[in-house]
Tab-separated table of C-alpha atoms in Angstrom:
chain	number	residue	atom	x	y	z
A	1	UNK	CA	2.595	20.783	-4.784
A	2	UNK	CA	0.116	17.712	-5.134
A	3	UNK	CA	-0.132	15.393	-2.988
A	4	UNK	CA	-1.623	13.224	-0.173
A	5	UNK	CA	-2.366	14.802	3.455
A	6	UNK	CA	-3.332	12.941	6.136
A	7	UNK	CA	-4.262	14.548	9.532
A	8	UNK	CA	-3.499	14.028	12.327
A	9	UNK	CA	-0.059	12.300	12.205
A	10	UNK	CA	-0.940	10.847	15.603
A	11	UNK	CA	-3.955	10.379	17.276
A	12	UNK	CA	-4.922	8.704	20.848
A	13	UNK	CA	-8.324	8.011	21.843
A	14	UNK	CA	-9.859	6.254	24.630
A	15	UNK	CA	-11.791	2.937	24.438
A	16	UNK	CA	-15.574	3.379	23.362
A	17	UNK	CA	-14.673	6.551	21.377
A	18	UNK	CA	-15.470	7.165	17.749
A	19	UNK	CA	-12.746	9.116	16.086
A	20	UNK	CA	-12.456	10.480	11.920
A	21	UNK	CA	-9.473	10.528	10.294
A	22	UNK	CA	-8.788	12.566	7.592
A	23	UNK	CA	-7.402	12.414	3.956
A	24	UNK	CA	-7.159	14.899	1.387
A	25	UNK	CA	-5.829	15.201	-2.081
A	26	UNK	CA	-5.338	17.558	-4.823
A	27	UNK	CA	-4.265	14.929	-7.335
A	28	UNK	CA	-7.438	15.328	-9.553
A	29	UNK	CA	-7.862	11.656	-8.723
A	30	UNK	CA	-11.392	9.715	-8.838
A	31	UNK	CA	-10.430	6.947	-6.895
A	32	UNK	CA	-9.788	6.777	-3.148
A	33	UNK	CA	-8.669	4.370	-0.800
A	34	UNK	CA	-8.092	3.197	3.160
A	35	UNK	CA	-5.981	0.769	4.653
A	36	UNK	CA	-4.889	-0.417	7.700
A	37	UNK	CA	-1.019	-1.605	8.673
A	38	UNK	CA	-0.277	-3.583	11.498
A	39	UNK	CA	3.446	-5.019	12.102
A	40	UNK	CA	4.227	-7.935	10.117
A	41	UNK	CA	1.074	-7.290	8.292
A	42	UNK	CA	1.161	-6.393	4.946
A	43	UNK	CA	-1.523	-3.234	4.122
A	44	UNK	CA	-5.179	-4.458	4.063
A	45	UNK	CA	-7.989	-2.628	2.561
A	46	UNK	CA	-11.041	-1.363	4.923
A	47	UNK	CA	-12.953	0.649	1.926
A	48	UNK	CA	-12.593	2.499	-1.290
A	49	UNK	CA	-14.172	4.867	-3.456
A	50	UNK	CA	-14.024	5.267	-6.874
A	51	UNK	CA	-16.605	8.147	-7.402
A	52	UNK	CA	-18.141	10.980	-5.353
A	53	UNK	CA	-21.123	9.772	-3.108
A	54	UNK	CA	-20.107	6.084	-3.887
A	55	UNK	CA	-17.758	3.675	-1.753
A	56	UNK	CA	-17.474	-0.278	-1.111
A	57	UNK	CA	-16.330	-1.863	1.694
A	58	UNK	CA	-12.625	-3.322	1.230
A	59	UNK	CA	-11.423	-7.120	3.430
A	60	UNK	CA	-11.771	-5.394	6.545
A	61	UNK	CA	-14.776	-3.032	6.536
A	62	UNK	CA	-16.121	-3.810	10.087
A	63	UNK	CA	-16.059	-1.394	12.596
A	64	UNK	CA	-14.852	1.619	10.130
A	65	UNK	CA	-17.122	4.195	8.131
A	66	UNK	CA	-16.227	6.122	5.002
A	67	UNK	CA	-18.192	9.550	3.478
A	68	UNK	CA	-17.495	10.833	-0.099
A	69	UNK	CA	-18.850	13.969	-0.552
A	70	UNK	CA	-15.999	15.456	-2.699
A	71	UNK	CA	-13.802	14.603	-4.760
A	72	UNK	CA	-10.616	15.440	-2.710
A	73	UNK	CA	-11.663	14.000	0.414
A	74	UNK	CA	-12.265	10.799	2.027
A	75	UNK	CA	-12.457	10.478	6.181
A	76	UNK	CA	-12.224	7.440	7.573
A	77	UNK	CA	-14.492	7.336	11.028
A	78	UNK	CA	-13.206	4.542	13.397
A	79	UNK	CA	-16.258	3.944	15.792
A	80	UNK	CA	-16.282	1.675	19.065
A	81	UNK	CA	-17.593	-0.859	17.327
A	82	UNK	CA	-13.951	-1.520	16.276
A	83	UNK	CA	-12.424	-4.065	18.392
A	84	UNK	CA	-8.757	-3.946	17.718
A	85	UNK	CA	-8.678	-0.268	16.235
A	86	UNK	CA	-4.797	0.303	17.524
A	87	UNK	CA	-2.875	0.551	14.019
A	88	UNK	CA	-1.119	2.804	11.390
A	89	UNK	CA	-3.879	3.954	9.095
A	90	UNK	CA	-3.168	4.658	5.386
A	91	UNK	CA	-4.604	6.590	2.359
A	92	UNK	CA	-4.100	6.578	-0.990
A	93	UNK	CA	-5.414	7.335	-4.497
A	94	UNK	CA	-5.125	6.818	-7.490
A	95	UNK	CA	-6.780	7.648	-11.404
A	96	UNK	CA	-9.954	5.559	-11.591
A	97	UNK	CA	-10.418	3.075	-13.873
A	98	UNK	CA	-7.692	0.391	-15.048
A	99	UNK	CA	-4.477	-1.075	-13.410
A	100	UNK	CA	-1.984	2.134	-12.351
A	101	UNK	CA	-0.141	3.558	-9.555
A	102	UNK	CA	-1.853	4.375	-6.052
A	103	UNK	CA	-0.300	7.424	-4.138
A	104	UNK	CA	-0.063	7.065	-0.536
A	105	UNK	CA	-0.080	9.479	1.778
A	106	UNK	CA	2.402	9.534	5.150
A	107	UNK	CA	0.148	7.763	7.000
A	108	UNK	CA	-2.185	8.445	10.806
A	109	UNK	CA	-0.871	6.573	13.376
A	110	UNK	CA	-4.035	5.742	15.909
A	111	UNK	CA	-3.178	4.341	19.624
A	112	UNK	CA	-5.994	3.644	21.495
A	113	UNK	CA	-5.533	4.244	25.519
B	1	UNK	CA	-9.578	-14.113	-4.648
B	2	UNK	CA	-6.237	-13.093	-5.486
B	3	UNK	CA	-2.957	-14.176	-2.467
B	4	UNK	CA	0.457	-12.097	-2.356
B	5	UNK	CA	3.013	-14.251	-1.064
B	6	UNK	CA	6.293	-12.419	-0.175
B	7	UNK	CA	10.059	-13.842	1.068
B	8	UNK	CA	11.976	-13.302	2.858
B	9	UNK	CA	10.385	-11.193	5.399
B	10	UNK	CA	13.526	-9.829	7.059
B	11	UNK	CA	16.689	-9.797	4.653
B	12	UNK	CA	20.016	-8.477	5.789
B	13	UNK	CA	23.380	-7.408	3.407
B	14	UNK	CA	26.675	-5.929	3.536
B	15	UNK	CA	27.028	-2.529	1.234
B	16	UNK	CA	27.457	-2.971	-1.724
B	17	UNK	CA	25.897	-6.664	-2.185
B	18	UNK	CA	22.896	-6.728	-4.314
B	19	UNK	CA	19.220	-7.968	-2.460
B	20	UNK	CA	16.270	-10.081	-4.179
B	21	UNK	CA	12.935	-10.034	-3.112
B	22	UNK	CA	10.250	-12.756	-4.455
B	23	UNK	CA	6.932	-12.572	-4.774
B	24	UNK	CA	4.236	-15.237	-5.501
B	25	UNK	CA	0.570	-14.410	-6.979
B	26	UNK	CA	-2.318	-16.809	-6.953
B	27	UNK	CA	-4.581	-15.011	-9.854
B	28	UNK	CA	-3.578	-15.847	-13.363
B	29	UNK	CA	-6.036	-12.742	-14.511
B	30	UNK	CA	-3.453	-10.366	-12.333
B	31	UNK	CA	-1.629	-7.348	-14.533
B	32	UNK	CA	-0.008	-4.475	-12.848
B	33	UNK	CA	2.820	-5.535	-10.403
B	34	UNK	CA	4.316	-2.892	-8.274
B	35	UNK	CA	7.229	-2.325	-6.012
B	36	UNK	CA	6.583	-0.018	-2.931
B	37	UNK	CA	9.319	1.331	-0.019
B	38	UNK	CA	8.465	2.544	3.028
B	39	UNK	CA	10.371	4.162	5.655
B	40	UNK	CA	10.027	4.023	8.446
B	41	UNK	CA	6.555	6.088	9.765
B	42	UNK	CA	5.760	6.999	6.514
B	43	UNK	CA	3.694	6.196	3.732
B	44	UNK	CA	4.709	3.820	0.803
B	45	UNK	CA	6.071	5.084	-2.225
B	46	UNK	CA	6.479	3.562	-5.582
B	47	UNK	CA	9.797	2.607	-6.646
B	48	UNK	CA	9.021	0.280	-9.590
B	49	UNK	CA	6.040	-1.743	-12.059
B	50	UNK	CA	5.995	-3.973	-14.272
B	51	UNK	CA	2.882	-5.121	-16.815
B	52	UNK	CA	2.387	-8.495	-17.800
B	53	UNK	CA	3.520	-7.759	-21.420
B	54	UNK	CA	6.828	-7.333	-20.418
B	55	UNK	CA	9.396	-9.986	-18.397
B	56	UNK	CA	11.788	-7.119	-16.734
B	57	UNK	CA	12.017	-3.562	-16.399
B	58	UNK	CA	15.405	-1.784	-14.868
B	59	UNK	CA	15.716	1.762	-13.115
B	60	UNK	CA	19.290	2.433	-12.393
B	61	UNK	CA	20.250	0.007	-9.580
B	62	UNK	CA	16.463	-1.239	-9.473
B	63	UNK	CA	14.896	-4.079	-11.844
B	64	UNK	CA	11.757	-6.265	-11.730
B	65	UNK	CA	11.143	-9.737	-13.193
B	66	UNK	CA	7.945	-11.439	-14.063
B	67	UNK	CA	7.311	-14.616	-14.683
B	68	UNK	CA	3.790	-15.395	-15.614
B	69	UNK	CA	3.977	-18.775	-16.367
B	70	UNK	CA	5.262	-19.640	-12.456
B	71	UNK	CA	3.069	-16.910	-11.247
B	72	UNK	CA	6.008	-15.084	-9.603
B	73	UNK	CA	8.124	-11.637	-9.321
B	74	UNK	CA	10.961	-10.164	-7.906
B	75	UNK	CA	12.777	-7.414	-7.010
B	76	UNK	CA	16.094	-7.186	-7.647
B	77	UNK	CA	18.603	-4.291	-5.985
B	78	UNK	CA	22.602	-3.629	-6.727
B	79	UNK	CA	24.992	-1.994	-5.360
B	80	UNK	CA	22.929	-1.554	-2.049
B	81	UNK	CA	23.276	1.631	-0.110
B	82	UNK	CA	22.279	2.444	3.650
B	83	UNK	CA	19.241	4.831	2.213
B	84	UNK	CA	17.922	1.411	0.813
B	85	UNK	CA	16.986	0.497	4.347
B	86	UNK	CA	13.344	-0.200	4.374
B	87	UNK	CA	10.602	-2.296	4.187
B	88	UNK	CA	9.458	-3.229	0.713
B	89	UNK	CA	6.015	-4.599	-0.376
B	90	UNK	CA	4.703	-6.271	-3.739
B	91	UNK	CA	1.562	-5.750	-4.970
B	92	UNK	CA	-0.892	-7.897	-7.291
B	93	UNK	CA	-3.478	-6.324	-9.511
B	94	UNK	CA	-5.820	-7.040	-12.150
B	95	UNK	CA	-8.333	-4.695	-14.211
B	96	UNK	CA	-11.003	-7.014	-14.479
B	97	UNK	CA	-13.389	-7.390	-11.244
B	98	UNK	CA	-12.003	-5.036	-8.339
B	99	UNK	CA	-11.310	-2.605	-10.587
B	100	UNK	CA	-7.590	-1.993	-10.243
B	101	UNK	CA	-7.641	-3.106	-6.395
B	102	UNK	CA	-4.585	-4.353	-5.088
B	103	UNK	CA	-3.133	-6.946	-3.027
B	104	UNK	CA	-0.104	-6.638	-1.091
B	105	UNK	CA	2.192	-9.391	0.320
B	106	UNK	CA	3.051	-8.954	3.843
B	107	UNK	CA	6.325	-7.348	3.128
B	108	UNK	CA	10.455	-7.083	3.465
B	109	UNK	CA	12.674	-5.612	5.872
B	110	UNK	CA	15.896	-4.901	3.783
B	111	UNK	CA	18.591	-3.676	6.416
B	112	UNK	CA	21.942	-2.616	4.721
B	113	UNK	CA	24.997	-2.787	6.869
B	114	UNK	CA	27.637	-0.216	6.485
């Protein structure tokens, strides 16, 4: 099946603590993306990636890190830099180039203690 | 930049009764307007688009309306069932400058009673 994985569904980490989230796909696509969901909130974008070894940062870059070394994956490192880091974390993708769907996947859900 | 405006944010209705969500985009350069649900803990999925070359598109008991000239689009539901519980988001996108980026409004909580 292709899809979206995102692991783990649900992560804790204590204040001061860097933690990487990861995403994976297996859609062929070029572009990647992260966003962030808080309630209320609609989804905000912290960085994307449209090409391998390339990424820019999205409305909400600071405090979050991105690698691209292949094409199917994308981690998402939250560091302690991150003030507020307590959120639903999502990832999606999508065919690069032009205006078309983004896949999500189901989504990380970070609490931090 | 481009602004998603979305109402209502919470929106309740008996079965059966149809539901209408309304977006708002600031960008007159803006495309690709999508529909997404999401249940509850998971990710979003797409349920509908629309292009600006075309004013509505229907899927069963789903259908989309765009209005370019007012710079707004809704989503339009009949015959709701219980499974149609969720929150819904619109999205704004255009293919020139952020390269197919887009912007979400803040969302809809569509609760069907039984």
């Amino acid at each position: 099946d292709g899809g979206i994985t995102q692991s783990p569904k649900y992560l804790f980490r204590k204040e001061g603590q860097n933690v990487t989230l990861s995403c994976e796909q297996n859609l062929n696509h070029d572009a990647m993306y992260w966003y962030r969901q808080d309630p209320g909130q609609g989804l905000r974008l912290i960085y994307y990636s449209q090409i391998v070894n390339d990424f820019q940062k999205g409305d909400i870059a600071e405090g979050y890190s991105v690698s691209r070394e292949k094409k199917e994956s994308f981690p998402l490192t939250v560091t302690s830099a991150q003030k507020n880091p307590t959120a639903f974390y999502l990832c999606a993708s999508k065919v690069w180039g032009g205006v078309n769907e983004q896949f999500f996947g189901p989504g990380t859900r970070l609490t931090v203690l | 930049g481009e602004n998603v405006e979305q109402h209502p944010s919470t929106l309740s209705v008996q079965e059966g009764d149809s539901a209408v969500i309304k977006c708002t985009y600031s960008d007159s350069a803006s495309n690709y307007f999508p529909w997404y649900k999401q249940e509850l803990g998971k990710g979003p999925q797409l349920i509908i688009d629309i292009r600006s070359n075309v004013g509505e598109k229907k899927d069963q008991r789903i259908a989309v309306t765009l209005n370019k000239t007012a710079k707004h689009f809704s989503l339009h539901i009949t015959e709701t069932q219980p499974e149609d519980s969720a929150v819904y988001f619109c999205a704004a996108s255009s293919s020139q400058g952020s390269q197919g980026n887009l912007i979400f409004g803040k969302g809809t909580k569509l609760s069907v009673k039984p």
